[in-house]
JSON list of C-alpha atoms in Angstrom, two decimals:
[
{"chain": "A", "resi": 1, "resn": "MET", "atom": "CA", "xyz": [-0.07, 0.03, -0.17]},
{"chain": "A", "resi": 2, "resn": "THR", "atom": "CA", "xyz": [1.61, 3.33, -0.66]},
{"chain": "A", "resi": 3, "resn": "ASN", "atom": "CA", "xyz": [1.55, 6.21, 1.06]},
{"chain": "A", "resi": 4, "resn": "LEU", "atom": "CA", "xyz": [-1.14, 8.24, -0.77]},
{"chain": "A", "resi": 5, "resn": "ASP", "atom": "CA", "xyz": [-3.16, 5.04, 0.10]},
{"chain": "A", "resi": 6, "resn": "LYS", "atom": "CA", "xyz": [-2.63, 5.09, 3.62]},
{"chain": "A", "resi": 7, "resn": "LEU", "atom": "CA", "xyz": [-3.47, 8.02, 3.39]},
{"chain": "A", "resi": 8, "resn": "ILE", "atom": "CA", "xyz": [-6.88, 8.09, 1.97]},
{"chain": "A", "resi": 9, "resn": "THR", "atom": "CA", "xyz": [-7.91, 5.02, 3.75]},
{"chain": "A", "resi": 10, "resn": "TYR", "atom": "CA", "xyz": [-7.27, 7.64, 7.41]},
{"chain": "A", "resi": 11, "resn": "PHE", "atom": "CA", "xyz": [-9.95, 9.79, 5.75]},
{"chain": "A", "resi": 12, "resn": "GLU", "atom": "CA", "xyz": [-12.18, 7.28, 5.27]},
{"chain": "A", "resi": 13, "resn": "GLY", "atom": "CA", "xyz": [-11.47, 6.80, 9.17]},
{"chain": "A", "resi": 14, "resn": "PHE", "atom": "CA", "xyz": [-13.09, 10.11, 9.93]},
{"chain": "A", "resi": 15, "resn": "PRO", "atom": "CA", "xyz": [-16.51, 10.53, 11.35]},
{"chain": "A", "resi": 16, "resn": "GLY", "atom": "CA", "xyz": [-18.79, 11.03, 8.02]},
{"chain": "A", "resi": 17, "resn": "ILE", "atom": "CA", "xyz": [-16.32, 11.26, 5.26]},
{"chain": "A", "resi": 18, "resn": "GLY", "atom": "CA", "xyz": [-16.65, 8.77, 2.89]},
{"chain": "A", "resi": 19, "resn": "ALA", "atom": "CA", "xyz": [-14.51, 7.30, 0.42]},
{"chain": "A", "resi": 20, "resn": "ARG", "atom": "CA", "xyz": [-15.22, 9.59, -2.33]},
{"chain": "A", "resi": 21, "resn": "GLN", "atom": "CA", "xyz": [-14.43, 13.19, 0.03]},
{"chain": "A", "resi": 22, "resn": "ALA", "atom": "CA", "xyz": [-11.27, 10.82, 1.00]},
{"chain": "A", "resi": 23, "resn": "ARG", "atom": "CA", "xyz": [-9.23, 10.41, -1.96]},
{"chain": "A", "resi": 24, "resn": "ARG", "atom": "CA", "xyz": [-10.63, 14.83, -2.02]},
{"chain": "A", "resi": 25, "resn": "PHE", "atom": "CA", "xyz": [-8.80, 15.24, 0.75]},
{"chain": "A", "resi": 26, "resn": "ALA", "atom": "CA", "xyz": [-5.76, 13.40, -0.04]},
{"chain": "A", "resi": 27, "resn": "PHE", "atom": "CA", "xyz": [-5.21, 14.52, -3.72]},
{"chain": "A", "resi": 28, "resn": "HIS", "atom": "CA", "xyz": [-5.52, 18.35, -1.86]},
{"chain": "A", "resi": 29, "resn": "ILE", "atom": "CA", "xyz": [-2.96, 17.52, 0.14]},
{"chain": "A", "resi": 30, "resn": "LEU", "atom": "CA", "xyz": [-0.71, 16.83, -3.20]},
{"chain": "A", "resi": 31, "resn": "THR", "atom": "CA", "xyz": [-1.39, 20.50, -4.50]},
{"chain": "A", "resi": 32, "resn": "LEU", "atom": "CA", "xyz": [-0.15, 22.41, -1.38]},
{"chain": "A", "resi": 33, "resn": "PRO", "atom": "CA", "xyz": [2.58, 23.83, -1.50]},
{"chain": "A", "resi": 34, "resn": "GLU", "atom": "CA", "xyz": [5.56, 22.35, 0.85]},
{"chain": "A", "resi": 35, "resn": "ALA", "atom": "CA", "xyz": [5.41, 25.05, 3.79]},
{"chain": "A", "resi": 36, "resn": "ASP", "atom": "CA", "xyz": [2.14, 24.39, 4.02]},
{"chain": "A", "resi": 37, "resn": "ALA", "atom": "CA", "xyz": [2.10, 20.38, 3.82]},
{"chain": "A", "resi": 38, "resn": "THR", "atom": "CA", "xyz": [4.65, 20.80, 6.92]},
{"chain": "A", "resi": 39, "resn": "GLU", "atom": "CA", "xyz": [2.79, 23.31, 8.87]},
{"chain": "A", "resi": 40, "resn": "LEU", "atom": "CA", "xyz": [-0.57, 20.06, 8.45]},
{"chain": "A", "resi": 41, "resn": "ALA", "atom": "CA", "xyz": [1.77, 17.39, 9.15]},
{"chain": "A", "resi": 42, "resn": "ASP", "atom": "CA", "xyz": [3.04, 19.41, 12.76]},
{"chain": "A", "resi": 43, "resn": "LEU", "atom": "CA", "xyz": [0.09, 20.80, 13.22]},
{"chain": "A", "resi": 44, "resn": "ILE", "atom": "CA", "xyz": [-1.04, 16.52, 13.41]},
{"chain": "A", "resi": 45, "resn": "LYS", "atom": "CA", "xyz": [1.55, 16.16, 15.09]},
{"chain": "A", "resi": 46, "resn": "ASN", "atom": "CA", "xyz": [1.95, 18.19, 17.99]},
{"chain": "A", "resi": 47, "resn": "LEU", "atom": "CA", "xyz": [-1.73, 19.07, 18.24]},
{"chain": "A", "resi": 48, "resn": "GLN", "atom": "CA", "xyz": [-2.12, 15.97, 21.33]},
{"chain": "A", "resi": 49, "resn": "GLY", "atom": "CA", "xyz": [0.34, 17.52, 22.75]},
{"chain": "A", "resi": 50, "resn": "THR", "atom": "CA", "xyz": [-1.69, 21.24, 23.08]},
{"chain": "A", "resi": 51, "resn": "VAL", "atom": "CA", "xyz": [-5.05, 19.61, 23.74]},
{"chain": "A", "resi": 52, "resn": "THR", "atom": "CA", "xyz": [-5.74, 17.77, 26.88]},
{"chain": "A", "resi": 53, "resn": "GLU", "atom": "CA", "xyz": [-9.38, 16.11, 27.92]},
{"chain": "A", "resi": 54, "resn": "CYS", "atom": "CA", "xyz": [-10.87, 17.90, 30.73]},
{"chain": "A", "resi": 55, "resn": "PRO", "atom": "CA", "xyz": [-11.19, 15.02, 33.25]},
{"chain": "A", "resi": 56, "resn": "ARG", "atom": "CA", "xyz": [-14.22, 16.09, 34.70]},
{"chain": "A", "resi": 57, "resn": "CYS", "atom": "CA", "xyz": [-16.95, 16.78, 31.87]},
{"chain": "A", "resi": 58, "resn": "HIS", "atom": "CA", "xyz": [-13.94, 15.06, 29.06]},
{"chain": "A", "resi": 59, "resn": "ARG", "atom": "CA", "xyz": [-14.29, 17.38, 26.56]},
{"chain": "A", "resi": 60, "resn": "PHE", "atom": "CA", "xyz": [-11.76, 18.27, 24.39]},
{"chain": "A", "resi": 61, "resn": "PHE", "atom": "CA", "xyz": [-10.19, 21.54, 25.28]},
{"chain": "A", "resi": 62, "resn": "ALA", "atom": "CA", "xyz": [-5.97, 23.58, 24.08]},
{"chain": "A", "resi": 63, "resn": "GLN", "atom": "CA", "xyz": [-4.37, 23.78, 27.44]},
{"chain": "A", "resi": 64, "resn": "ASN", "atom": "CA", "xyz": [-2.08, 26.67, 28.72]},
{"chain": "A", "resi": 65, "resn": "SER", "atom": "CA", "xyz": [0.69, 25.89, 30.82]},
{"chain": "A", "resi": 66, "resn": "THR", "atom": "CA", "xyz": [-1.10, 28.48, 33.91]},
{"chain": "A", "resi": 67, "resn": "GLN", "atom": "CA", "xyz": [-4.27, 26.53, 32.99]},
{"chain": "A", "resi": 68, "resn": "THR", "atom": "CA", "xyz": [-5.60, 23.91, 35.69]},
{"chain": "A", "resi": 69, "resn": "LYS", "atom": "CA", "xyz": [-6.06, 20.20, 34.11]},
{"chain": "A", "resi": 70, "resn": "MET", "atom": "CA", "xyz": [-10.14, 21.33, 34.29]},
{"chain": "A", "resi": 71, "resn": "CYS", "atom": "CA", "xyz": [-11.80, 23.13, 31.49]},
{"chain": "A", "resi": 72, "resn": "SER", "atom": "CA", "xyz": [-12.73, 26.43, 31.01]},
{"chain": "A", "resi": 73, "resn": "ILE", "atom": "CA", "xyz": [-16.70, 25.78, 31.58]},
{"chain": "A", "resi": 74, "resn": "CYS", "atom": "CA", "xyz": [-16.06, 23.16, 34.29]},
{"chain": "A", "resi": 75, "resn": "LEU", "atom": "CA", "xyz": [-13.99, 25.74, 36.39]},
{"chain": "A", "resi": 76, "resn": "ASP", "atom": "CA", "xyz": [-16.56, 28.73, 35.38]},
{"chain": "A", "resi": 77, "resn": "ALA", "atom": "CA", "xyz": [-18.48, 29.51, 39.31]},
{"chain": "A", "resi": 78, "resn": "ASN", "atom": "CA", "xyz": [-21.23, 31.12, 37.27]},
{"chain": "A", "resi": 79, "resn": "ARG", "atom": "CA", "xyz": [-22.09, 28.06, 35.23]},
{"chain": "A", "resi": 80, "resn": "ASP", "atom": "CA", "xyz": [-25.26, 26.56, 37.02]},
{"chain": "A", "resi": 81, "resn": "ARG", "atom": "CA", "xyz": [-24.38, 23.51, 38.45]},
{"chain": "A", "resi": 82, "resn": "SER", "atom": "CA", "xyz": [-27.76, 22.31, 39.08]},
{"chain": "A", "resi": 83, "resn": "LYS", "atom": "CA", "xyz": [-27.75, 20.58, 35.08]},
{"chain": "A", "resi": 84, "resn": "LEU", "atom": "CA", "xyz": [-26.35, 18.81, 33.22]},
{"chain": "A", "resi": 85, "resn": "MET", "atom": "CA", "xyz": [-26.67, 18.07, 29.59]},
{"chain": "A", "resi": 86, "resn": "VAL", "atom": "CA", "xyz": [-25.13, 15.12, 28.53]},
{"chain": "A", "resi": 87, "resn": "VAL", "atom": "CA", "xyz": [-23.97, 14.88, 24.43]},
{"chain": "A", "resi": 88, "resn": "GLU", "atom": "CA", "xyz": [-22.48, 12.36, 22.30]},
{"chain": "A", "resi": 89, "resn": "ARG", "atom": "CA", "xyz": [-19.10, 14.32, 21.69]},
{"chain": "A", "resi": 90, "resn": "ASP", "atom": "CA", "xyz": [-16.97, 17.40, 21.56]},
{"chain": "A", "resi": 91, "resn": "THR", "atom": "CA", "xyz": [-18.75, 19.02, 18.72]},
{"chain": "A", "resi": 92, "resn": "ASP", "atom": "CA", "xyz": [-22.27, 19.37, 20.55]},
{"chain": "A", "resi": 93, "resn": "VAL", "atom": "CA", "xyz": [-20.40, 20.77, 23.31]},
{"chain": "A", "resi": 94, "resn": "GLN", "atom": "CA", "xyz": [-20.14, 23.61, 21.47]},
{"chain": "A", "resi": 95, "resn": "SER", "atom": "CA", "xyz": [-23.20, 23.80, 18.83]},
{"chain": "A", "resi": 96, "resn": "ILE", "atom": "CA", "xyz": [-24.97, 24.47, 22.37]},
{"chain": "A", "resi": 97, "resn": "GLU", "atom": "CA", "xyz": [-22.57, 27.08, 23.06]},
{"chain": "A", "resi": 98, "resn": "ARG", "atom": "CA", "xyz": [-22.95, 28.77, 20.79]},
{"chain": "A", "resi": 99, "resn": "SER", "atom": "CA", "xyz": [-26.71, 29.29, 21.07]},
{"chain": "A", "resi": 100, "resn": "GLY", "atom": "CA", "xyz": [-26.13, 30.76, 24.24]},
{"chain": "A", "resi": 101, "resn": "VAL", "atom": "CA", "xyz": [-29.00, 29.24, 26.09]},
{"chain": "A", "resi": 102, "resn": "TYR", "atom": "CA", "xyz": [-27.76, 26.53, 28.19]},
{"chain": "A", "resi": 103, "resn": "ASN", "atom": "CA", "xyz": [-25.29, 27.57, 31.15]},
{"chain": "A", "resi": 104, "resn": "GLY", "atom": "CA", "xyz": [-25.06, 24.23, 32.75]},
{"chain": "A", "resi": 105, "resn": "LEU", "atom": "CA", "xyz": [-21.98, 21.79, 32.73]},
{"chain": "A", "resi": 106, "resn": "TYR", "atom": "CA", "xyz": [-21.82, 19.07, 30.17]},
{"chain": "A", "resi": 107, "resn": "PHE", "atom": "CA", "xyz": [-20.42, 16.09, 29.79]},
{"chain": "A", "resi": 108, "resn": "VAL", "atom": "CA", "xyz": [-19.09, 14.70, 26.68]},
{"chain": "A", "resi": 109, "resn": "LEU", "atom": "CA", "xyz": [-20.02, 10.48, 26.51]},
{"chain": "A", "resi": 110, "resn": "GLY", "atom": "CA", "xyz": [-18.11, 9.70, 23.30]},
{"chain": "A", "resi": 111, "resn": "GLY", "atom": "CA", "xyz": [-20.58, 8.88, 20.85]},
{"chain": "A", "resi": 112, "resn": "THR", "atom": "CA", "xyz": [-23.40, 6.66, 20.09]},
{"chain": "A", "resi": 113, "resn": "LEU", "atom": "CA", "xyz": [-24.52, 3.09, 21.17]},
{"chain": "A", "resi": 114, "resn": "PRO", "atom": "CA", "xyz": [-25.88, 1.71, 17.04]},
{"chain": "A", "resi": 115, "resn": "LEU", "atom": "CA", "xyz": [-29.19, 0.18, 17.16]},
{"chain": "A", "resi": 116, "resn": "LEU", "atom": "CA", "xyz": [-28.03, -2.87, 16.19]},
{"chain": "A", "resi": 117, "resn": "SER", "atom": "CA", "xyz": [-24.71, -3.23, 18.56]},
{"chain": "A", "resi": 118, "resn": "ASP", "atom": "CA", "xyz": [-24.26, -4.66, 22.00]},
{"chain": "A", "resi": 119, "resn": "SER", "atom": "CA", "xyz": [-20.73, -2.22, 22.10]},
{"chain": "A", "resi": 120, "resn": "ASN", "atom": "CA", "xyz": [-20.52, 0.20, 24.38]},
{"chain": "A", "resi": 121, "resn": "ASN", "atom": "CA", "xyz": [-16.17, -0.02, 25.05]},
{"chain": "A", "resi": 122, "resn": "LYS", "atom": "CA", "xyz": [-15.51, 3.21, 23.43]},
{"chain": "A", "resi": 123, "resn": "LEU", "atom": "CA", "xyz": [-18.48, 5.29, 25.63]},
{"chain": "A", "resi": 124, "resn": "ARG", "atom": "CA", "xyz": [-17.78, 6.35, 29.06]},
{"chain": "A", "resi": 125, "resn": "GLY", "atom": "CA", "xyz": [-20.16, 5.01, 31.81]},
{"chain": "A", "resi": 126, "resn": "SER", "atom": "CA", "xyz": [-17.81, 5.06, 34.33]},
{"chain": "A", "resi": 127, "resn": "ALA", "atom": "CA", "xyz": [-16.90, 7.87, 33.77]},
{"chain": "A", "resi": 128, "resn": "LEU", "atom": "CA", "xyz": [-20.78, 9.31, 33.56]},
{"chain": "A", "resi": 129, "resn": "LYS", "atom": "CA", "xyz": [-21.80, 7.97, 37.00]},
{"chain": "A", "resi": 130, "resn": "ALA", "atom": "CA", "xyz": [-18.39, 9.94, 38.11]},
{"chain": "A", "resi": 131, "resn": "THR", "atom": "CA", "xyz": [-19.69, 13.12, 36.89]},
{"chain": "A", "resi": 132, "resn": "ILE", "atom": "CA", "xyz": [-23.00, 12.74, 38.13]},
{"chain": "A", "resi": 133, "resn": "ASP", "atom": "CA", "xyz": [-21.55, 12.19, 41.58]},
{"chain": "A", "resi": 134, "resn": "THR", "atom": "CA", "xyz": [-19.31, 15.12, 41.85]},
{"chain": "A", "resi": 135, "resn": "GLN", "atom": "CA", "xyz": [-22.57, 17.19, 40.73]},
{"chain": "A", "resi": 136, "resn": "LEU", "atom": "CA", "xyz": [-25.16, 15.41, 43.60]},
{"chain": "A", "resi": 137, "resn": "THR", "atom": "CA", "xyz": [-21.87, 17.37, 46.16]},
{"chain": "A", "resi": 138, "resn": "GLU", "atom": "CA", "xyz": [-23.56, 20.57, 44.05]},
{"chain": "A", "resi": 139, "resn": "ASP", "atom": "CA", "xyz": [-27.42, 20.32, 43.57]},
{"chain": "A", "resi": 140, "resn": "LEU", "atom": "CA", "xyz": [-27.31, 18.26, 40.60]},
{"chain": "A", "resi": 141, "resn": "SER", "atom": "CA", "xyz": [-31.46, 18.39, 39.95]},
{"chain": "A", "resi": 142, "resn": "GLU", "atom": "CA", "xyz": [-31.29, 17.79, 36.63]},
{"chain": "A", "resi": 143, "resn": "ILE", "atom": "CA", "xyz": [-29.83, 15.63, 33.43]},
{"chain": "A", "resi": 144, "resn": "ILE", "atom": "CA", "xyz": [-30.37, 16.36, 30.07]},
{"chain": "A", "resi": 145, "resn": "LEU", "atom": "CA", "xyz": [-30.01, 13.72, 27.30]},
{"chain": "A", "resi": 146, "resn": "ALA", "atom": "CA", "xyz": [-29.34, 15.92, 24.81]},
{"chain": "A", "resi": 147, "resn": "PHE", "atom": "CA", "xyz": [-28.49, 13.04, 21.66]},
{"chain": "A", "resi": 148, "resn": "SER", "atom": "CA", "xyz": [-29.46, 13.24, 18.13]},
{"chain": "A", "resi": 149, "resn": "VAL", "atom": "CA", "xyz": [-32.86, 12.33, 16.42]},
{"chain": "A", "resi": 150, "resn": "ASN", "atom": "CA", "xyz": [-32.52, 9.12, 15.00]},
{"chain": "A", "resi": 151, "resn": "PRO", "atom": "CA", "xyz": [-32.87, 5.48, 15.81]},
{"chain": "A", "resi": 152, "resn": "ASP", "atom": "CA", "xyz": [-28.92, 5.05, 17.31]},
{"chain": "A", "resi": 153, "resn": "GLY", "atom": "CA", "xyz": [-29.45, 8.51, 19.76]},
{"chain": "A", "resi": 154, "resn": "GLU", "atom": "CA", "xyz": [-32.43, 7.07, 20.92]},
{"chain": "A", "resi": 155, "resn": "ASN", "atom": "CA", "xyz": [-30.82, 3.98, 21.63]},
{"chain": "A", "resi": 156, "resn": "THR", "atom": "CA", "xyz": [-27.69, 5.78, 23.94]},
{"chain": "A", "resi": 157, "resn": "ALA", "atom": "CA", "xyz": [-30.60, 8.02, 25.44]},
{"chain": "A", "resi": 158, "resn": "ARG", "atom": "CA", "xyz": [-32.16, 4.15, 26.73]},
{"chain": "A", "resi": 159, "resn": "TYR", "atom": "CA", "xyz": [-28.90, 3.17, 27.61]},
{"chain": "A", "resi": 160, "resn": "ALA", "atom": "CA", "xyz": [-28.15, 6.60, 29.14]},
{"chain": "A", "resi": 161, "resn": "GLU", "atom": "CA", "xyz": [-30.96, 5.75, 32.07]},
{"chain": "A", "resi": 162, "resn": "SER", "atom": "CA", "xyz": [-30.45, 2.77, 32.32]},
{"chain": "A", "resi": 163, "resn": "LEU", "atom": "CA", "xyz": [-26.81, 4.19, 33.55]},
{"chain": "A", "resi": 164, "resn": "MET", "atom": "CA", "xyz": [-28.42, 6.44, 35.67]},
{"chain": "A", "resi": 165, "resn": "LYS", "atom": "CA", "xyz": [-31.21, 4.57, 36.89]},
{"chain": "A", "resi": 166, "resn": "GLU", "atom": "CA", "xyz": [-29.97, 4.61, 40.36]},
{"chain": "A", "resi": 167, "resn": "LYS", "atom": "CA", "xyz": [-28.85, 7.93, 41.02]},
{"chain": "A", "resi": 168, "resn": "ILE", "atom": "CA", "xyz": [-31.70, 8.98, 39.32]},
{"chain": "A", "resi": 169, "resn": "GLU", "atom": "CA", "xyz": [-34.29, 7.43, 41.92]},
{"chain": "A", "resi": 170, "resn": "GLU", "atom": "CA", "xyz": [-32.07, 7.66, 44.82]},
{"chain": "A", "resi": 171, "resn": "HIS", "atom": "CA", "xyz": [-31.89, 11.31, 44.34]},
{"chain": "A", "resi": 172, "resn": "ASN", "atom": "CA", "xyz": [-34.68, 12.15, 42.35]},
{"chain": "A", "resi": 173, "resn": "LEU", "atom": "CA", "xyz": [-33.00, 13.67, 39.54]},
{"chain": "A", "resi": 174, "resn": "GLN", "atom": "CA", "xyz": [-34.91, 14.84, 36.21]},
{"chain": "A", "resi": 175, "resn": "VAL", "atom": "CA", "xyz": [-34.08, 13.68, 33.36]},
{"chain": "A", "resi": 176, "resn": "THR", "atom": "CA", "xyz": [-35.32, 15.69, 29.87]},
{"chain": "A", "resi": 177, "resn": "GLN", "atom": "CA", "xyz": [-34.37, 15.13, 26.22]},
{"chain": "A", "resi": 178, "resn": "LEU", "atom": "CA", "xyz": [-34.29, 18.06, 23.82]},
{"chain": "A", "resi": 179, "resn": "GLY", "atom": "CA", "xyz": [-37.78, 18.42, 22.67]},
{"chain": "A", "resi": 180, "resn": "ARG", "atom": "CA", "xyz": [-39.33, 20.05, 19.17]},
{"chain": "A", "resi": 181, "resn": "GLY", "atom": "CA", "xyz": [-36.94, 21.83, 16.78]},
{"chain": "A", "resi": 182, "resn": "LEU", "atom": "CA", "xyz": [-35.34, 19.28, 15.98]},
{"chain": "A", "resi": 183, "resn": "SER", "atom": "CA", "xyz": [-36.47, 17.45, 13.83]},
{"chain": "A", "resi": 184, "resn": "THR", "atom": "CA", "xyz": [-36.37, 13.22, 12.88]},
{"chain": "A", "resi": 185, "resn": "GLY", "atom": "CA", "xyz": [-33.08, 12.36, 11.94]},
{"chain": "A", "resi": 186, "resn": "SER", "atom": "CA", "xyz": [-30.90, 15.62, 12.38]},
{"chain": "A", "resi": 187, "resn": "GLU", "atom": "CA", "xyz": [-27.88, 15.64, 14.52]},
{"chain": "A", "resi": 188, "resn": "LEU", "atom": "CA", "xyz": [-27.16, 18.53, 17.27]},
{"chain": "A", "resi": 189, "resn": "GLU", "atom": "CA", "xyz": [-23.36, 19.00, 15.79]},
{"chain": "A", "resi": 190, "resn": "TYR", "atom": "CA", "xyz": [-25.03, 20.58, 12.85]},
{"chain": "A", "resi": 191, "resn": "ALA", "atom": "CA", "xyz": [-28.50, 22.27, 14.21]},
{"chain": "A", "resi": 192, "resn": "ASP", "atom": "CA", "xyz": [-28.45, 25.70, 13.86]},
{"chain": "A", "resi": 193, "resn": "PRO", "atom": "CA", "xyz": [-28.66, 27.88, 17.30]},
{"chain": "A", "resi": 194, "resn": "GLU", "atom": "CA", "xyz": [-32.22, 28.76, 16.76]},
{"chain": "A", "resi": 195, "resn": "THR", "atom": "CA", "xyz": [-33.56, 25.17, 17.07]},
{"chain": "A", "resi": 196, "resn": "ILE", "atom": "CA", "xyz": [-30.96, 24.68, 19.35]},
{"chain": "A", "resi": 197, "resn": "LYS", "atom": "CA", "xyz": [-33.01, 26.89, 21.25]},
{"chain": "A", "resi": 198, "resn": "ASN", "atom": "CA", "xyz": [-36.55, 25.87, 20.62]},
{"chain": "A", "resi": 199, "resn": "ALA", "atom": "CA", "xyz": [-34.65, 22.53, 21.04]},
{"chain": "A", "resi": 200, "resn": "LEU", "atom": "CA", "xyz": [-34.41, 23.48, 24.92]},
{"chain": "A", "resi": 201, "resn": "LYS", "atom": "CA", "xyz": [-36.98, 25.59, 25.31]},
{"chain": "A", "resi": 202, "resn": "ASN", "atom": "CA", "xyz": [-39.14, 22.45, 24.65]},
{"chain": "A", "resi": 203, "resn": "ARG", "atom": "CA", "xyz": [-37.43, 19.35, 26.15]},
{"chain": "A", "resi": 204, "resn": "THR", "atom": "CA", "xyz": [-39.69, 17.10, 27.77]}
]
């Protein structure tokens, strides 16, 4: 397998990227000036050294030398700690933040549980329960399940609820899901701010 073939294969492994797009990305890199290609390679090479995972919400963030291990959202004393929103991935946090209508905390589950799969190895189930325990000491009262409005998202919501069942019953926590505003089959990452506002406002 050539280097070009390997690169195309890597791109095909990216979320939402098909074979045609993967080839377009690879051939586009071939057209870049050498300096730009080198800069891109350096950015990829050094990315893991400059970005870290928040131990509380598990989203990735750029960490500077003076910052603590936790991200700015989890450190913000002005956030509403009575609410915890569980999302699939980091990009969902960015979409919610752009809407400007949610001021609680987050937890990034790390993906979805496909309807026809029993494997949840990539999902942060244990970490979710640990985050709930932490936030219960800060008067947590509502958990918002903000998953894609499709069969995989619905299955993931059921999985998350099963993980939290004991905590929900023991502490009388309210569990809600995003309401009308998100159309069936849509993904939170691609929703516009107004749609997210409506979905949050009408959560049930």
